[in-house]
Coordinates of C-alpha atoms in Angstrom, one line a residue:
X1 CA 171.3 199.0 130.0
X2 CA 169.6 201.2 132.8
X3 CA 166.8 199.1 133.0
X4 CA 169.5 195.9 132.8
X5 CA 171.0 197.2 135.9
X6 CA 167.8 198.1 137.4
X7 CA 166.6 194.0 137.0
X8 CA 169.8 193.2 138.5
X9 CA 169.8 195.4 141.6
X10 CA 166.5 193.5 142.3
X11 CA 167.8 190.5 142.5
X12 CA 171.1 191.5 144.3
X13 CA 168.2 192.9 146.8
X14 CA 167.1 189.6 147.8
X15 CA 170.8 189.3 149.6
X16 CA 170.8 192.3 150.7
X17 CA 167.5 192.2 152.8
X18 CA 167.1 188.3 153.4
X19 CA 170.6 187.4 153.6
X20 CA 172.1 189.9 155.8
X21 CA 172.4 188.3 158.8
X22 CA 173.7 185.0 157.5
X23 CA 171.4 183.6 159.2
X24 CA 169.3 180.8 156.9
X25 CA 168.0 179.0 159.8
X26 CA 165.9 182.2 161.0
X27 CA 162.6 181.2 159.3
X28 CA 161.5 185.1 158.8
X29 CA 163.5 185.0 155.8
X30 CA 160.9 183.9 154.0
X31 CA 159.2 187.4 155.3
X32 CA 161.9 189.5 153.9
X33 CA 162.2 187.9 150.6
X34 CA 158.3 188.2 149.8
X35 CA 158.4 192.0 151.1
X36 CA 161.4 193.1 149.6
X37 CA 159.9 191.5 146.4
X38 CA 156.4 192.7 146.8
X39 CA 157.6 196.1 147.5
X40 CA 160.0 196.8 144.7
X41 CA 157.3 195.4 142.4
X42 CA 154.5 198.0 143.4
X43 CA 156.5 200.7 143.7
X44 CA 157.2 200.1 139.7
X45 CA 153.8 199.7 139.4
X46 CA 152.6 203.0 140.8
X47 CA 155.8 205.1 139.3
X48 CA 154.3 203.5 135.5
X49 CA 151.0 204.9 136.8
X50 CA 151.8 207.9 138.2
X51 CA 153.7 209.0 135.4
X52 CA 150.9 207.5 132.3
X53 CA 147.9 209.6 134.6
X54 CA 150.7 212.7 135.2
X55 CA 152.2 212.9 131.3
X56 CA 150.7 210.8 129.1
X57 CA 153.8 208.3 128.8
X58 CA 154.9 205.5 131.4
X59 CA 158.2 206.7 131.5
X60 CA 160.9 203.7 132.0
X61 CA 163.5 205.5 133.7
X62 CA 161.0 206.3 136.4
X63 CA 159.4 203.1 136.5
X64 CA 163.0 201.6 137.1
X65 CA 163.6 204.4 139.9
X66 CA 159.9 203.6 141.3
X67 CA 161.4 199.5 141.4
X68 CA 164.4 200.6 143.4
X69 CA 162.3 203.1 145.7
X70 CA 160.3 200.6 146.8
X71 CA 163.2 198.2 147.5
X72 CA 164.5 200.9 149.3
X73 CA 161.7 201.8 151.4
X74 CA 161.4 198.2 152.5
X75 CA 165.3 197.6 153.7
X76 CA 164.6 198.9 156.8
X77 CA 161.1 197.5 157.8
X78 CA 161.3 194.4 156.0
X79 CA 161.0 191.5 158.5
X80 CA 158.9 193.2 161.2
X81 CA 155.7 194.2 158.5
X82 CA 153.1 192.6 156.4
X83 CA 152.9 191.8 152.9
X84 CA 150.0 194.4 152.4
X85 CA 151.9 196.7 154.1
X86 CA 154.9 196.1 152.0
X87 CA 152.9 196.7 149.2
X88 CA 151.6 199.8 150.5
X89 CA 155.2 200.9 151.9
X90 CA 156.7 200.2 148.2
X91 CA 153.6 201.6 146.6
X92 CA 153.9 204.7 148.4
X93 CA 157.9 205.1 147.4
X94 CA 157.4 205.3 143.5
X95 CA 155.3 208.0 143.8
X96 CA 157.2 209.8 146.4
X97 CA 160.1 209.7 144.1
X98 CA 159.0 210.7 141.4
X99 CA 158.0 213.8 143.6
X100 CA 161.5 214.1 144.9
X101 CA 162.6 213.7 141.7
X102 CA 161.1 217.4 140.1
X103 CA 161.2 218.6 143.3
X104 CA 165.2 218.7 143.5
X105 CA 165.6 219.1 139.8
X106 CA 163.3 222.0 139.1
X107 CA 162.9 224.1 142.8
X108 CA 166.5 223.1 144.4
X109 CA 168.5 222.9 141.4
X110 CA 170.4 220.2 142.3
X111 CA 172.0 218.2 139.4
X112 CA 171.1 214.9 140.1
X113 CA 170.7 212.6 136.7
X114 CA 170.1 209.3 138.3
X115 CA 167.6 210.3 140.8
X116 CA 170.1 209.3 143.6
X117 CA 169.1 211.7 146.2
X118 CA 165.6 210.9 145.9
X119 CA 166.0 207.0 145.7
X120 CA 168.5 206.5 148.4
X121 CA 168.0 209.5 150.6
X122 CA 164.1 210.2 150.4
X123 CA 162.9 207.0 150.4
X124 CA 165.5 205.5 152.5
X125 CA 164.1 207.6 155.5
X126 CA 160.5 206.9 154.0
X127 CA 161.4 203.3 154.9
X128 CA 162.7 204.4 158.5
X129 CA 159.4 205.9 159.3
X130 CA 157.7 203.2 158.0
X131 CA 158.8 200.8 159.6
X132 CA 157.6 203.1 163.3
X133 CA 154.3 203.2 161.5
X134 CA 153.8 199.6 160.2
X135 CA 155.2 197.4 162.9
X136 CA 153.1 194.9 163.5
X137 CA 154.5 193.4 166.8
X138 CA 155.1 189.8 165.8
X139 CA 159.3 189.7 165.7
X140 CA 162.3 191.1 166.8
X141 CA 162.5 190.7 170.7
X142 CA 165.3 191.1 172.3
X143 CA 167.3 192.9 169.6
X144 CA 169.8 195.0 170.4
X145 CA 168.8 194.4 173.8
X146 CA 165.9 195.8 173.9
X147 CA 162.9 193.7 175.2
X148 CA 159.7 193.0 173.2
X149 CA 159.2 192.9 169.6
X150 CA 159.1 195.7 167.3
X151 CA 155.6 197.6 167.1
X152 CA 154.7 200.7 165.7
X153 CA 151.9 203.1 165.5
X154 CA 149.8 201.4 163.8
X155 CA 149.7 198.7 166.0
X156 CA 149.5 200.6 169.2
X157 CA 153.3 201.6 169.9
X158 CA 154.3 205.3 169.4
X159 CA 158.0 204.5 170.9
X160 CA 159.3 202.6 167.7
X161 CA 158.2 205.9 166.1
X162 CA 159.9 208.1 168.0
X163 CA 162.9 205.9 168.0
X164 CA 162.8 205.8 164.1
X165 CA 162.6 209.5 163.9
X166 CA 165.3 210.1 165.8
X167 CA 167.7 208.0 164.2
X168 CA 166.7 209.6 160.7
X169 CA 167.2 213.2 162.2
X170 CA 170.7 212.1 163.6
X171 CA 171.9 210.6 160.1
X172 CA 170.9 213.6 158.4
X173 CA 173.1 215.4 160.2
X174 CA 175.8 213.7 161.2
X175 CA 175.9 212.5 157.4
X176 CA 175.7 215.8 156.4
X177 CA 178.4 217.1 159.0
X178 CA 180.9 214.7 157.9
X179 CA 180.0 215.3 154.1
X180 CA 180.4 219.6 154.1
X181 CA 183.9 218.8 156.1
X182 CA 185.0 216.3 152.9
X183 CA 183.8 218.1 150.2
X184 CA 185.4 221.4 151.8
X185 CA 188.7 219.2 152.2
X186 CA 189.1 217.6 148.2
X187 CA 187.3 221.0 147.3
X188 CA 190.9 222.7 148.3
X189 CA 192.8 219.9 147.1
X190 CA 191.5 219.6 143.7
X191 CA 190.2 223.7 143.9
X192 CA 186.9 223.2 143.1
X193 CA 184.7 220.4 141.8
X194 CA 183.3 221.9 138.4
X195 CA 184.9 221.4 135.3
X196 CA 185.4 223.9 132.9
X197 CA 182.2 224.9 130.7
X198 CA 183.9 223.4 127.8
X199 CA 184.7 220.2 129.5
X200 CA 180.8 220.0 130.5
X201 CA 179.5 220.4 127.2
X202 CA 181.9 217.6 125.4
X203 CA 181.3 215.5 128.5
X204 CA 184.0 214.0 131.2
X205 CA 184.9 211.0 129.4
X206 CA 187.7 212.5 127.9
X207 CA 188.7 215.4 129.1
X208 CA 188.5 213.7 132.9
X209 CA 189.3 210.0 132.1
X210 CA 191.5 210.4 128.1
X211 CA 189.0 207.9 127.1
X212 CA 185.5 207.5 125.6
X213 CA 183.1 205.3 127.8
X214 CA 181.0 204.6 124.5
X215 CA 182.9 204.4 122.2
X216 CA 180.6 203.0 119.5
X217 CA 177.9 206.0 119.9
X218 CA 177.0 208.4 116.9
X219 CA 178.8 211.7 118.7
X220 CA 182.2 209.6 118.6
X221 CA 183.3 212.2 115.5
X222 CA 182.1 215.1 117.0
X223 CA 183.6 214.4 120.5
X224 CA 187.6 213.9 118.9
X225 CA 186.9 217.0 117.2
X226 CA 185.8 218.9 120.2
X227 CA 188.6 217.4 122.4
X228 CA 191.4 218.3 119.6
X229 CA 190.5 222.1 119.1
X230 CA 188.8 223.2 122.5
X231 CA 191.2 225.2 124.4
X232 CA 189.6 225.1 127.6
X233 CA 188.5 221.0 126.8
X234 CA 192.7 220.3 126.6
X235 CA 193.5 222.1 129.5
X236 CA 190.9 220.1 131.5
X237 CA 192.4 216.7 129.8

């Protein structure tokens, strides 16, 4: 199923980047689409080989993380790069995930199961960078009203750089602002957003939602069981 979803995302990608600004006529959306699918495609490719080399397995959840990096990655730099520097941009993001990945499971502690942090937060200002970095100069004059097309480092423009930077550094904390100020708001409203220990160890399904979201698995027994005679597991319910 996770890898059903991931298969789908990827196409829903081709939408997301090529179709955004319902625009068909706009020849560069031939561009996008070949980035956005040349990215997600190598950064599958080196998550597989990163984790094979690393552990000895090519672990599918990462692979389908390393898929969704890369599409990630490319969102932002999609129409004003190469297609070797897609691959390399998309490349670059299943490793770095996988990185991210540990790195916020094992040293920050964060509970993160899907790897959301690192996909869509890591990578998504991997992309930003990128995009200052890989620029190569050959569209986007005149948007928002700025004149000449997009160029970055690489191609002898530091200012797209900067500019990229900037924006990251003010969506980190603006985003993070507003999200301490909401999770302190339905924090008091619903006191606290842990359930009970009991209620973590038979899983939210019933206890939060009075229903099983699998209701065919092999734990079925054992969950009813749990639900019926654990004190703390009712009160959560």
């Amino acid at each position: 199923m996770a890898l059903a979803g991931t298969f789908i995302l990827c196409f829903g990608w081709f939408g997301f980047n090529a179709g955004s600004t319902l625009a068909g006529s706009d020849l560069r959306i031939g561009v996008i689409a070949t980035n956005t699918m040349l990215a997600g495609a190598a950064g599958s490719v080196t998550a597989m080989i990163y984790m094979y080399l690393k552990y000895g397995k090519p672990d599918p959840s990462m692979l389908a993380n390393g898929a969704l990096a890369g599409l990630v990655a490319i969102t932002a730099p999609c129409a004003f790069v190469t297609a070797p520097a897609a691959v390399l941009i998309g490349g670059v993001a299943g490793v770095l995930v996988i990185w991210s990945v540990f790195f916020f499971d094992r040293t920050v502690k964060i509970d993160d199961p899907v790897g959301a942090i690192s996909v869509h937060g890591v990578n998504g200002l991997w992309g930003i960078i990128a995009l200052g970095l890989f620029a190569d100069g050959t569209y986007g004059d005149g948007w928002n009203g700025v004149p000449g097309k997009v160029t970055g480092l690489f191609y002898g423009d530091a200012g797209q750089l900067i500019a990229q930077v900037i924006g990251g550094v003010t969506n980190i904390l603006a985003v993070g602002l507003l999200t301490v100020i909401c999770w302190s708001i339905t924090g008091m409203i619903t006191r606290g957003h842990r359930v009970s220990p009991e209620a973590e160890e038979l899983g939210l399904d019933l206890p939060e939602m009075g229903s099983l979201g699998y209701p065919d698995a092999g734990e079925l027994s054992s969950a009813v069981v749990m639900h019926s005679t654990t004190p703390g597991a009712r009160k959560a319910a």
